[in-house]
Amino acid sequence: MLVVLGYVSFLKWRGLRKNKGFGRVGCCPKEFVYKEVKLAIKEFHASRVIGNESFGTVYKALLESSRTITTIKSSTQDDGKTKFLPELSIIASLRHKNLVQLLGLCVEKGELLLEMLA
Protein backbone atom coordinates (compact mmCIF):
# COMPACT_ATOMS: atom_id res chain seq x y z
CA MET A 1 0.00 0.00 0.00
CA LEU A 2 2.79 2.41 0.93
CA VAL A 3 4.67 1.60 -2.29
CA VAL A 4 1.59 2.37 -4.41
CA LEU A 5 1.04 5.68 -2.60
CA GLY A 6 4.70 6.61 -3.11
CA TYR A 7 4.51 5.76 -6.83
CA VAL A 8 1.35 7.85 -7.35
CA SER A 9 2.93 10.78 -5.49
CA PHE A 10 6.03 10.51 -7.69
CA LEU A 11 3.93 10.55 -10.88
CA LYS A 12 2.05 13.67 -9.74
CA TRP A 13 5.29 15.42 -8.81
CA ARG A 14 6.86 14.57 -12.18
CA GLY A 15 3.75 15.81 -14.02
CA LEU A 16 3.83 19.13 -12.17
CA ARG A 17 7.49 19.68 -13.05
CA LYS A 18 6.84 19.12 -16.78
CA ASN A 19 4.05 21.73 -16.96
CA LYS A 20 5.96 24.69 -15.51
CA GLY A 21 7.24 26.11 -18.84
CA PHE A 22 6.63 29.79 -19.71
CA GLY A 23 4.91 29.03 -22.98
CA ARG A 24 2.87 26.11 -21.76
CA VAL A 25 -0.61 26.38 -20.38
CA GLY A 26 -2.10 22.90 -20.16
CA CYS A 27 -5.70 24.07 -20.36
CA CYS A 28 -5.71 25.67 -23.77
CA PRO A 29 -7.01 23.74 -26.75
CA LYS A 30 -4.10 24.74 -29.00
CA GLU A 31 -0.72 26.37 -28.80
CA PHE A 32 -0.23 28.28 -32.04
CA VAL A 33 3.15 28.76 -33.72
CA TYR A 34 4.22 32.41 -34.16
CA LYS A 35 4.84 31.93 -37.89
CA GLU A 36 1.31 30.53 -38.38
CA VAL A 37 -0.28 33.47 -36.55
CA LYS A 38 1.85 36.01 -38.40
CA LEU A 39 0.69 34.58 -41.75
CA ALA A 40 -2.96 34.53 -40.67
CA ILE A 41 -2.79 38.24 -39.80
CA LYS A 42 -0.76 39.10 -42.91
CA GLU A 43 2.29 40.05 -40.83
CA PHE A 44 0.33 42.34 -38.48
CA HIS A 45 -0.79 44.54 -41.38
CA ALA A 46 -2.82 47.66 -40.48
CA SER A 47 -5.73 46.48 -42.67
CA ARG A 48 -6.25 43.56 -40.25
CA VAL A 49 -6.63 45.78 -37.14
CA ILE A 50 -10.14 45.62 -35.69
CA GLY A 51 -9.43 47.80 -32.68
CA ASN A 52 -7.28 48.56 -29.66
CA GLU A 53 -7.95 47.79 -26.03
CA SER A 54 -6.04 48.16 -22.78
CA PHE A 55 -4.46 44.71 -23.14
CA GLY A 56 -3.31 45.18 -26.75
CA THR A 57 -4.23 45.39 -30.42
CA VAL A 58 -7.05 43.22 -31.82
CA TYR A 59 -6.55 41.71 -35.30
CA LYS A 60 -8.79 39.74 -37.64
CA ALA A 61 -7.09 36.51 -38.72
CA LEU A 62 -7.96 33.80 -41.22
CA LEU A 63 -6.54 30.37 -40.43
CA GLU A 64 -5.57 27.80 -43.07
CA SER A 65 -8.80 25.94 -42.27
CA SER A 66 -10.71 29.04 -43.51
CA ARG A 67 -11.82 29.73 -39.95
CA THR A 68 -12.02 33.41 -39.00
CA ILE A 69 -10.68 34.25 -35.56
CA THR A 70 -9.56 37.32 -33.66
CA THR A 71 -6.05 37.68 -32.33
CA ILE A 72 -5.05 39.97 -29.48
CA LYS A 73 -1.40 41.04 -29.52
CA SER A 74 -0.35 41.94 -25.99
CA SER A 75 1.14 45.37 -25.37
CA THR A 76 2.29 44.57 -21.81
CA GLN A 77 5.88 44.07 -20.73
CA ASP A 78 7.36 40.56 -20.33
CA ASP A 79 6.83 40.49 -16.55
CA GLY A 80 3.15 41.31 -17.10
CA LYS A 81 2.85 38.40 -19.50
CA THR A 82 4.20 35.89 -17.01
CA LYS A 83 1.71 37.12 -14.42
CA PHE A 84 -1.15 36.75 -16.92
CA LEU A 85 -0.41 33.17 -18.01
CA PRO A 86 -1.85 31.45 -14.90
CA GLU A 87 -5.14 33.28 -15.49
CA LEU A 88 -5.45 31.64 -18.91
CA SER A 89 -6.48 28.37 -17.27
CA ILE A 90 -9.58 30.12 -15.94
CA ILE A 91 -10.32 31.97 -19.18
CA ALA A 92 -9.94 28.83 -21.31
CA SER A 93 -12.35 26.85 -19.15
CA LEU A 94 -15.14 29.44 -19.31
CA ARG A 95 -18.11 28.61 -21.56
CA HIS A 96 -21.03 31.00 -21.86
CA LYS A 97 -23.13 32.26 -24.76
CA ASN A 98 -22.10 35.87 -24.02
CA LEU A 99 -18.34 35.18 -23.78
CA VAL A 100 -15.83 34.74 -26.58
CA GLN A 101 -14.11 31.35 -26.47
CA LEU A 102 -10.33 31.22 -26.09
CA LEU A 103 -8.99 28.86 -28.77
CA GLY A 104 -5.34 29.00 -27.80
CA LEU A 105 -2.29 31.16 -27.45
CA CYS A 106 1.17 31.81 -28.80
CA VAL A 107 4.08 32.76 -26.57
CA GLU A 108 7.11 33.24 -28.80
CA LYS A 109 9.62 35.96 -29.67
CA GLY A 110 8.67 37.94 -26.56
CA GLU A 111 5.03 38.17 -27.70
CA LEU A 112 1.84 36.94 -26.08
CA LEU A 113 -0.89 36.36 -28.65
CA LEU A 114 -4.36 35.14 -27.68
CA GLU A 115 -6.52 33.41 -30.30
CA MET A 116 -10.27 33.85 -29.84
CA LEU A 117 -13.26 32.57 -31.80
CA ALA A 118 -14.68 35.36 -33.98
PDB file of C-alpha atoms in Angstrom, residues 13-94:
ATOM      1  CA  TRP A  13       5.295  15.420  -8.807  1.00  0.00           C
ATOM      2  CA  ARG A  14       6.856  14.572 -12.175  1.00  0.00           C
ATOM      3  CA  GLY A  15       3.750  15.811 -14.024  1.00  0.00           C
ATOM      4  CA  LEU A  16       3.827  19.131 -12.166  1.00  0.00           C
ATOM      5  CA  ARG A  17       7.491  19.683 -13.053  1.00  0.00           C
ATOM      6  CA  LYS A  18       6.839  19.123 -16.780  1.00  0.00           C
ATOM      7  CA  ASN A  19       4.047  21.728 -16.963  1.00  0.00           C
ATOM      8  CA  LYS A  20       5.959  24.687 -15.507  1.00  0.00           C
ATOM      9  CA  GLY A  21       7.243  26.112 -18.835  1.00  0.00           C
ATOM     10  CA  PHE A  22       6.632  29.787 -19.709  1.00  0.00           C
ATOM     11  CA  GLY A  23       4.910  29.033 -22.984  1.00  0.00           C
ATOM     12  CA  ARG A  24       2.869  26.112 -21.759  1.00  0.00           C
ATOM     13  CA  VAL A  25      -0.606  26.377 -20.380  1.00  0.00           C
ATOM     14  CA  GLY A  26      -2.104  22.898 -20.156  1.00  0.00           C
ATOM     15  CA  CYS A  27      -5.701  24.073 -20.356  1.00  0.00           C
ATOM     16  CA  CYS A  28      -5.707  25.674 -23.769  1.00  0.00           C
ATOM     17  CA  PRO A  29      -7.015  23.741 -26.754  1.00  0.00           C
ATOM     18  CA  LYS A  30      -4.102  24.743 -29.004  1.00  0.00           C
ATOM     19  CA  GLU A  31      -0.721  26.374 -28.801  1.00  0.00           C
ATOM     20  CA  PHE A  32      -0.226  28.280 -32.041  1.00  0.00           C
ATOM     21  CA  VAL A  33       3.152  28.764 -33.717  1.00  0.00           C
ATOM     22  CA  TYR A  34       4.216  32.407 -34.164  1.00  0.00           C
ATOM     23  CA  LYS A  35       4.843  31.933 -37.894  1.00  0.00           C
ATOM     24  CA  GLU A  36       1.313  30.531 -38.381  1.00  0.00           C
ATOM     25  CA  VAL A  37      -0.281  33.471 -36.552  1.00  0.00           C
ATOM     26  CA  LYS A  38       1.849  36.008 -38.400  1.00  0.00           C
ATOM     27  CA  LEU A  39       0.694  34.581 -41.755  1.00  0.00           C
ATOM     28  CA  ALA A  40      -2.965  34.531 -40.666  1.00  0.00           C
ATOM     29  CA  ILE A  41      -2.787  38.245 -39.798  1.00  0.00           C
ATOM     30  CA  LYS A  42      -0.755  39.102 -42.910  1.00  0.00           C
ATOM     31  CA  GLU A  43       2.289  40.055 -40.826  1.00  0.00           C
ATOM     32  CA  PHE A  44       0.333  42.339 -38.476  1.00  0.00           C
ATOM     33  CA  HIS A  45      -0.790  44.544 -41.378  1.00  0.00           C
ATOM     34  CA  ALA A  46      -2.817  47.665 -40.480  1.00  0.00           C
ATOM     35  CA  SER A  47      -5.725  46.484 -42.671  1.00  0.00           C
ATOM     36  CA  ARG A  48      -6.246  43.563 -40.247  1.00  0.00           C
ATOM     37  CA  VAL A  49      -6.625  45.778 -37.144  1.00  0.00           C
ATOM     38  CA  ILE A  50     -10.143  45.615 -35.688  1.00  0.00           C
ATOM     39  CA  GLY A  51      -9.426  47.796 -32.677  1.00  0.00           C
ATOM     40  CA  ASN A  52      -7.283  48.560 -29.664  1.00  0.00           C
ATOM     41  CA  GLU A  53      -7.946  47.790 -26.026  1.00  0.00           C
ATOM     42  CA  SER A  54      -6.040  48.164 -22.780  1.00  0.00           C
ATOM     43  CA  PHE A  55      -4.459  44.714 -23.137  1.00  0.00           C
ATOM     44  CA  GLY A  56      -3.307  45.177 -26.745  1.00  0.00           C
ATOM     45  CA  THR A  57      -4.233  45.388 -30.419  1.00  0.00           C
ATOM     46  CA  VAL A  58      -7.045  43.215 -31.824  1.00  0.00           C
ATOM     47  CA  TYR A  59      -6.551  41.712 -35.299  1.00  0.00           C
ATOM     48  CA  LYS A  60      -8.792  39.739 -37.644  1.00  0.00           C
ATOM     49  CA  ALA A  61      -7.094  36.510 -38.716  1.00  0.00           C
ATOM     50  CA  LEU A  62      -7.959  33.798 -41.220  1.00  0.00           C
ATOM     51  CA  LEU A  63      -6.543  30.366 -40.434  1.00  0.00           C
ATOM     52  CA  GLU A  64      -5.575  27.796 -43.074  1.00  0.00           C
ATOM     53  CA  SER A  65      -8.800  25.944 -42.268  1.00  0.00           C
ATOM     54  CA  SER A  66     -10.713  29.043 -43.511  1.00  0.00           C
ATOM     55  CA  ARG A  67     -11.819  29.733 -39.946  1.00  0.00           C
ATOM     56  CA  THR A  68     -12.020  33.412 -39.001  1.00  0.00           C
ATOM     57  CA  ILE A  69     -10.677  34.250 -35.556  1.00  0.00           C
ATOM     58  CA  THR A  70      -9.563  37.323 -33.661  1.00  0.00           C
ATOM     59  CA  THR A  71      -6.048  37.680 -32.327  1.00  0.00           C
ATOM     60  CA  ILE A  72      -5.051  39.967 -29.476  1.00  0.00           C
ATOM     61  CA  LYS A  73      -1.396  41.036 -29.520  1.00  0.00           C
ATOM     62  CA  SER A  74      -0.350  41.944 -25.990  1.00  0.00           C
ATOM     63  CA  SER A  75       1.135  45.365 -25.372  1.00  0.00           C
ATOM     64  CA  THR A  76       2.290  44.567 -21.813  1.00  0.00           C
ATOM     65  CA  GLN A  77       5.881  44.066 -20.729  1.00  0.00           C
ATOM     66  CA  ASP A  78       7.357  40.560 -20.332  1.00  0.00           C
ATOM     67  CA  ASP A  79       6.830  40.486 -16.550  1.00  0.00           C
ATOM     68  CA  GLY A  80       3.150  41.311 -17.098  1.00  0.00           C
ATOM     69  CA  LYS A  81       2.847  38.396 -19.505  1.00  0.00           C
ATOM     70  CA  THR A  82       4.201  35.891 -17.007  1.00  0.00           C
ATOM     71  CA  LYS A  83       1.707  37.122 -14.423  1.00  0.00           C
ATOM     72  CA  PHE A  84      -1.153  36.751 -16.921  1.00  0.00           C
ATOM     73  CA  LEU A  85      -0.405  33.171 -18.015  1.00  0.00           C
ATOM     74  CA  PRO A  86      -1.850  31.452 -14.904  1.00  0.00           C
ATOM     75  CA  GLU A  87      -5.137  33.277 -15.488  1.00  0.00           C
ATOM     76  CA  LEU A  88      -5.450  31.640 -18.907  1.00  0.00           C
ATOM     77  CA  SER A  89      -6.477  28.371 -17.271  1.00  0.00           C
ATOM     78  CA  ILE A  90      -9.579  30.116 -15.936  1.00  0.00           C
ATOM     79  CA  ILE A  91     -10.315  31.973 -19.181  1.00  0.00           C
ATOM     80  CA  ALA A  92      -9.941  28.829 -21.309  1.00  0.00           C
ATOM     81  CA  SER A  93     -12.354  26.852 -19.153  1.00  0.00           C
ATOM     82  CA  LEU A  94     -15.142  29.443 -19.307  1.00  0.00           C
TER      83      LEU A  94
END
